[in-house]
Amino acid sequence: MEKLIITAAITGSRIGRDATPYIPITPGEITESAIECWKAGASVVHIHVRDPETGQGTQDREVFRRVMEPLREKTDLLICMTTSGIPGKNLSIDERLAPVSLKPDLASLDAGSINLGGGVFVNTPEFLDRATQVFQEFGIKPELEIFDLGMMVTCLRMRNEGKLKDPLHFQFVLGTPWGAPATPKTLLLLHENLPANATWSIIGIGKNHLPMSMMALAMDGHIRVGLEDNLYYSRGKLAEKNAQFVERIVRIAAEYGRDIAAPNEARRILGMPALTPIR
Ligand code: ZN
């Protein structure tokens, strides 16, 4: 059984302090939470940033830099940067892709449009083509976010067209109110469509977090945790730190007998070059 990659999704761009007082907002809070997750066993952090004044999500390169620099300096984490834009803001393709010039290891690529949070999460074919080109230019591996089967079809077509290069890495997002449900059958169907050598991880939204994580544990997949996807640690009880979610998966994996991948092992599993030490 392959070692388990735990990704921590620290904050997202939607959730405010009205929903939970524990959501990291400032670059300092996001960085600190990411470091706690790394110490707890996460090898990848999925990073959105917020405008420190308004708390709203932003694609401002400078704010991303204020998170990435300390993470590069203090940890060997793989950094997965979002390119999803900000809900309701309709950012241009260039605005969405601007921060990837900071060269994160991975960047999310949402492989199609879908209703989300009361609006439309727009990912046009033009965006997908441009993003894959820009990622290639900066040596970034795409993390292919899949909300339904059609997005998988899109990725397989882009692979056939040579726009996505093996080995592909997928992040299944199951249990959003408008996308594929978080059920074992849905996961099996997506899994059946994985191309050769692909790796995959899973996000179970909200109460689906643990059931989907257990499926991934048994099926040799990887697991994403964190406040972007799930505010509650257990029924009615808010999670107070992202690291709590990481610690729980580490404990369960230990009982199950699956080892946790350190960041350099995660690079190997994902088919990425080893990190050259900067210190
Ligand atoms: Zn995200």
Coordinates of C-alpha atoms and ligand atoms in Angstrom, one line a residue:
M1 CA 0.0 0.0 0.0
E2 CA 1.3 3.4 -1.0
K3 CA 2.1 5.9 1.8
L4 CA -0.7 8.4 2.5
I5 CA -0.4 12.0 1.3
I6 CA -2.4 14.4 3.6
T7 CA -3.3 17.7 2.0
A8 CA -4.5 20.5 4.3
A9 CA -6.8 23.1 2.8
I10 CA -6.2 26.0 5.2
T11 CA -8.9 28.6 4.5
G12 CA -10.5 28.7 1.1
S13 CA -11.9 32.0 0.0
R14 CA -15.6 31.9 1.1
I15 CA -15.8 31.2 4.8
G16 CA -15.9 34.2 7.1
R17 CA -15.6 34.8 10.8
D18 CA -19.4 34.8 11.0
A19 CA -19.3 31.0 10.2
T20 CA -16.4 30.1 12.5
P21 CA -14.1 32.2 14.7
Y22 CA -11.3 29.8 13.9
I23 CA -10.8 30.4 10.1
P24 CA -7.3 31.8 9.3
I25 CA -7.5 35.1 7.5
T26 CA -4.3 37.1 7.6
P27 CA -1.1 35.9 5.9
G28 CA 0.4 35.3 9.3
E29 CA -2.6 33.1 10.5
I30 CA -2.6 31.1 7.2
T31 CA 1.2 30.5 7.4
E32 CA 1.0 29.5 11.1
S33 CA -1.9 27.1 10.5
A34 CA 0.0 25.5 7.5
I35 CA 3.1 25.0 9.6
E36 CA 1.0 23.3 12.4
C37 CA -0.4 21.0 9.7
W38 CA 3.1 20.2 8.4
K39 CA 4.2 19.4 12.0
A40 CA 1.1 17.1 12.4
G41 CA 1.9 15.1 9.2
A42 CA 0.5 17.0 6.2
S43 CA 2.9 17.0 3.2
V44 CA 0.8 19.3 1.0
V45 CA -1.0 22.6 1.8
H46 CA -3.7 24.0 -0.4
I47 CA -3.4 27.7 -0.2
H48 CA -5.9 30.5 -0.8
V49 CA -5.2 34.0 0.7
R50 CA -7.5 36.7 2.0
D51 CA -7.3 40.5 1.8
P52 CA -6.2 41.2 5.3
E53 CA -8.4 44.3 5.5
T54 CA -11.7 42.8 4.3
G55 CA -11.2 39.1 5.0
Q56 CA -12.4 38.4 1.4
G57 CA -10.5 36.0 -0.9
T58 CA -8.0 37.6 -3.2
Q59 CA -5.7 36.5 -6.1
D60 CA -3.2 39.3 -5.2
R61 CA 0.3 37.9 -5.9
E62 CA 1.8 40.0 -3.1
V63 CA -0.5 38.4 -0.5
F64 CA 0.4 34.9 -1.8
R65 CA 4.1 35.8 -1.5
R66 CA 3.6 36.7 2.1
V67 CA 2.4 33.2 2.8
M68 CA 4.7 31.3 0.4
E69 CA 8.0 32.8 1.4
P70 CA 7.9 31.8 5.1
L71 CA 6.5 28.4 4.2
R72 CA 9.5 27.8 1.8
E73 CA 11.9 29.0 4.4
K74 CA 10.6 27.1 7.4
T75 CA 9.1 23.9 5.8
D76 CA 9.6 21.4 3.0
L77 CA 5.8 21.4 2.3
L78 CA 4.5 21.0 -1.2
I79 CA 2.5 24.2 -1.9
C80 CA -0.6 23.8 -3.9
M81 CA -1.9 27.2 -5.0
T82 CA -5.6 27.8 -5.9
T83 CA -6.5 29.3 -9.2
S84 CA -10.2 29.2 -8.6
G85 CA -10.7 33.0 -8.4
I86 CA -13.1 34.6 -5.9
P87 CA -16.8 33.7 -5.8
G88 CA -19.0 36.5 -7.3
K89 CA -16.0 38.5 -8.5
N90 CA -15.6 37.2 -12.0
L91 CA -11.9 37.7 -12.2
S92 CA -10.2 37.6 -15.6
I93 CA -8.1 34.6 -16.6
D94 CA -5.0 36.7 -16.1
E95 CA -6.0 37.8 -12.6
R96 CA -6.7 34.2 -11.6
L97 CA -3.4 33.0 -12.9
A98 CA -1.2 35.9 -11.8
P99 CA 0.1 34.4 -8.5
V100 CA 1.3 31.2 -10.1
S101 CA 4.4 33.1 -11.2
L102 CA 5.5 32.5 -7.6
K103 CA 6.1 28.9 -8.7
P104 CA 4.1 26.8 -6.3
D105 CA 4.7 23.0 -6.6
L106 CA 1.1 22.4 -7.6
A107 CA -1.8 24.5 -8.6
S108 CA -5.5 23.6 -8.6
L109 CA -7.2 23.3 -11.9
D110 CA -11.0 23.0 -11.7
A111 CA -11.8 21.0 -14.8
G112 CA -15.2 22.6 -15.7
S113 CA -18.0 24.9 -14.7
I114 CA -20.5 24.2 -12.0
N115 CA -23.1 25.9 -9.8
L116 CA -21.5 26.7 -6.5
G117 CA -22.4 28.8 -3.5
G118 CA -25.4 30.5 -5.2
G119 CA -23.5 31.4 -8.4
V120 CA -21.7 29.8 -11.2
F121 CA -18.1 28.7 -10.8
V122 CA -16.8 29.4 -14.3
N123 CA -14.0 27.4 -15.8
T124 CA -14.2 27.8 -19.5
P125 CA -12.3 25.7 -22.0
E126 CA -10.2 28.9 -22.7
F127 CA -9.3 29.1 -19.0
L128 CA -8.3 25.4 -18.8
D129 CA -6.1 25.7 -21.9
R130 CA -4.4 28.9 -20.7
A131 CA -3.9 27.6 -17.2
T132 CA -2.3 24.3 -18.4
Q133 CA 0.1 26.4 -20.6
V134 CA 1.0 28.8 -17.8
F135 CA 1.5 25.9 -15.3
Q136 CA 3.9 24.2 -17.8
E137 CA 5.8 27.4 -18.3
F138 CA 6.5 27.6 -14.5
G139 CA 7.0 23.9 -13.9
I140 CA 3.8 23.5 -11.9
K141 CA 2.0 20.2 -11.6
P142 CA -1.8 20.6 -12.0
E143 CA -4.1 19.2 -9.3
L144 CA -7.2 18.3 -11.3
E145 CA -10.3 19.1 -9.2
I146 CA -13.2 17.0 -10.2
F147 CA -16.7 17.8 -9.1
D148 CA -18.5 15.5 -11.4
L149 CA -17.9 12.8 -14.1
G150 CA -17.9 15.4 -17.0
M151 CA -14.9 17.1 -15.5
M152 CA -13.1 13.7 -15.6
V153 CA -14.1 13.4 -19.3
T154 CA -12.6 16.8 -19.9
C155 CA -9.3 15.9 -18.3
L156 CA -9.0 12.7 -20.2
R157 CA -9.7 14.6 -23.5
M158 CA -7.0 17.2 -22.6
R159 CA -4.6 14.3 -21.9
N160 CA -5.3 12.8 -25.3
E161 CA -4.7 16.2 -26.9
G162 CA -1.4 16.4 -25.1
K163 CA -2.4 19.4 -22.9
L164 CA -2.1 17.4 -19.7
K165 CA 1.0 15.2 -19.2
D166 CA 1.2 12.0 -17.2
P167 CA 1.3 11.2 -14.4
L168 CA -2.0 13.1 -13.7
H169 CA -3.0 13.9 -10.2
F170 CA -6.8 14.2 -9.4
Q171 CA -8.6 15.7 -6.4
F172 CA -12.1 14.4 -6.3
V173 CA -14.5 16.9 -4.7
L174 CA -17.6 15.0 -3.6
G175 CA -20.7 16.2 -1.7
T176 CA -21.1 19.8 -2.9
P177 CA -24.8 20.7 -3.1
W178 CA -24.6 20.9 -6.9
G179 CA -22.0 18.3 -7.9
A180 CA -21.5 14.5 -7.6
P181 CA -22.7 13.1 -4.3
A182 CA -20.2 11.7 -1.8
T183 CA -21.1 8.0 -2.1
P184 CA -18.9 5.0 -2.5
K185 CA -20.5 4.3 -5.9
T186 CA -19.6 7.8 -7.2
L187 CA -16.1 7.3 -6.1
L188 CA -15.8 3.9 -7.8
L189 CA -17.1 5.3 -11.0
L190 CA -14.5 8.2 -11.0
H191 CA -11.8 5.7 -10.0
E192 CA -12.7 3.4 -12.9
N193 CA -11.9 6.3 -15.3
L194 CA -8.5 7.1 -13.9
P195 CA -5.8 6.9 -16.5
A196 CA -2.7 4.7 -16.0
N197 CA -0.2 6.0 -13.4
A198 CA -2.6 8.6 -12.1
T199 CA -2.8 9.4 -8.4
W200 CA -5.8 10.7 -6.6
S201 CA -7.0 12.3 -3.4
I202 CA -10.4 13.0 -2.0
I203 CA -12.4 15.9 -0.5
G204 CA -15.6 14.9 1.3
I205 CA -17.4 18.2 1.8
G206 CA -18.8 18.8 5.3
K207 CA -20.2 15.7 7.0
N208 CA -18.8 13.6 4.1
H209 CA -15.2 14.2 5.2
L210 CA -14.6 11.1 7.3
P211 CA -16.6 8.6 5.2
M212 CA -14.8 9.6 2.0
S213 CA -11.5 9.7 3.8
M214 CA -12.0 6.1 4.9
M215 CA -12.7 5.1 1.3
A216 CA -9.4 6.7 0.2
L217 CA -7.5 5.1 3.0
A218 CA -8.7 1.6 1.8
M219 CA -8.4 2.3 -1.9
D220 CA -4.8 3.6 -1.9
G221 CA -6.0 7.1 -2.5
H222 CA -4.9 10.2 -0.6
I223 CA -6.8 12.6 1.7
R224 CA -7.5 16.3 1.9
V225 CA -8.6 17.8 5.2
G226 CA -9.2 21.3 6.4
L227 CA -11.5 24.2 7.2
E228 CA -11.9 25.1 3.5
D229 CA -14.0 21.9 3.2
N230 CA -15.3 21.2 6.6
L231 CA -15.9 23.6 9.6
Y232 CA -16.9 20.9 12.1
Y233 CA -14.6 18.4 13.9
S234 CA -17.6 16.3 14.9
R235 CA -21.4 16.9 15.0
G236 CA -22.1 20.4 16.3
K237 CA -18.5 20.9 17.4
L238 CA -16.4 23.4 15.4
A239 CA -12.8 22.5 14.6
E240 CA -10.5 25.0 16.3
K241 CA -7.4 24.3 14.2
N242 CA -6.7 22.7 10.8
A243 CA -4.1 20.6 12.4
Q244 CA -6.8 18.8 14.4
F245 CA -8.1 17.2 11.2
V246 CA -4.6 16.2 10.2
E247 CA -3.9 14.6 13.6
R248 CA -7.1 12.6 13.4
I249 CA -6.2 11.1 9.9
V250 CA -2.7 10.4 11.1
R251 CA -4.1 8.5 14.1
I252 CA -6.6 6.5 12.0
A253 CA -4.0 5.7 9.4
A254 CA -1.7 4.4 12.1
E255 CA -4.4 2.1 13.4
Y256 CA -5.1 1.0 9.9
G257 CA -1.5 0.3 9.1
R258 CA -0.9 2.9 6.4
D259 CA 2.2 5.0 6.7
I260 CA 2.1 8.8 6.2
A261 CA 4.1 10.3 3.3
A262 CA 6.6 13.0 4.3
P263 CA 6.9 15.8 1.8
N264 CA 9.8 14.2 -0.1
E265 CA 7.9 11.0 -0.3
A266 CA 4.8 12.8 -1.6
R267 CA 7.0 14.3 -4.4
R268 CA 8.0 10.8 -5.4
I269 CA 4.5 9.5 -5.3
L270 CA 3.3 12.4 -7.4
G271 CA 6.1 11.9 -9.9
M272 CA 7.7 15.2 -9.1
P273 CA 11.4 16.1 -8.8
A274 CA 12.9 16.0 -5.3
L275 CA 13.2 19.4 -3.6
T276 CA 16.6 21.0 -3.9
P277 CA 17.4 22.3 -0.4
I278 CA 17.5 26.1 -0.4
R279 CA 19.3 26.3 3.0
Ligands
ZN1 ZN -9.5 25.7 -2.7

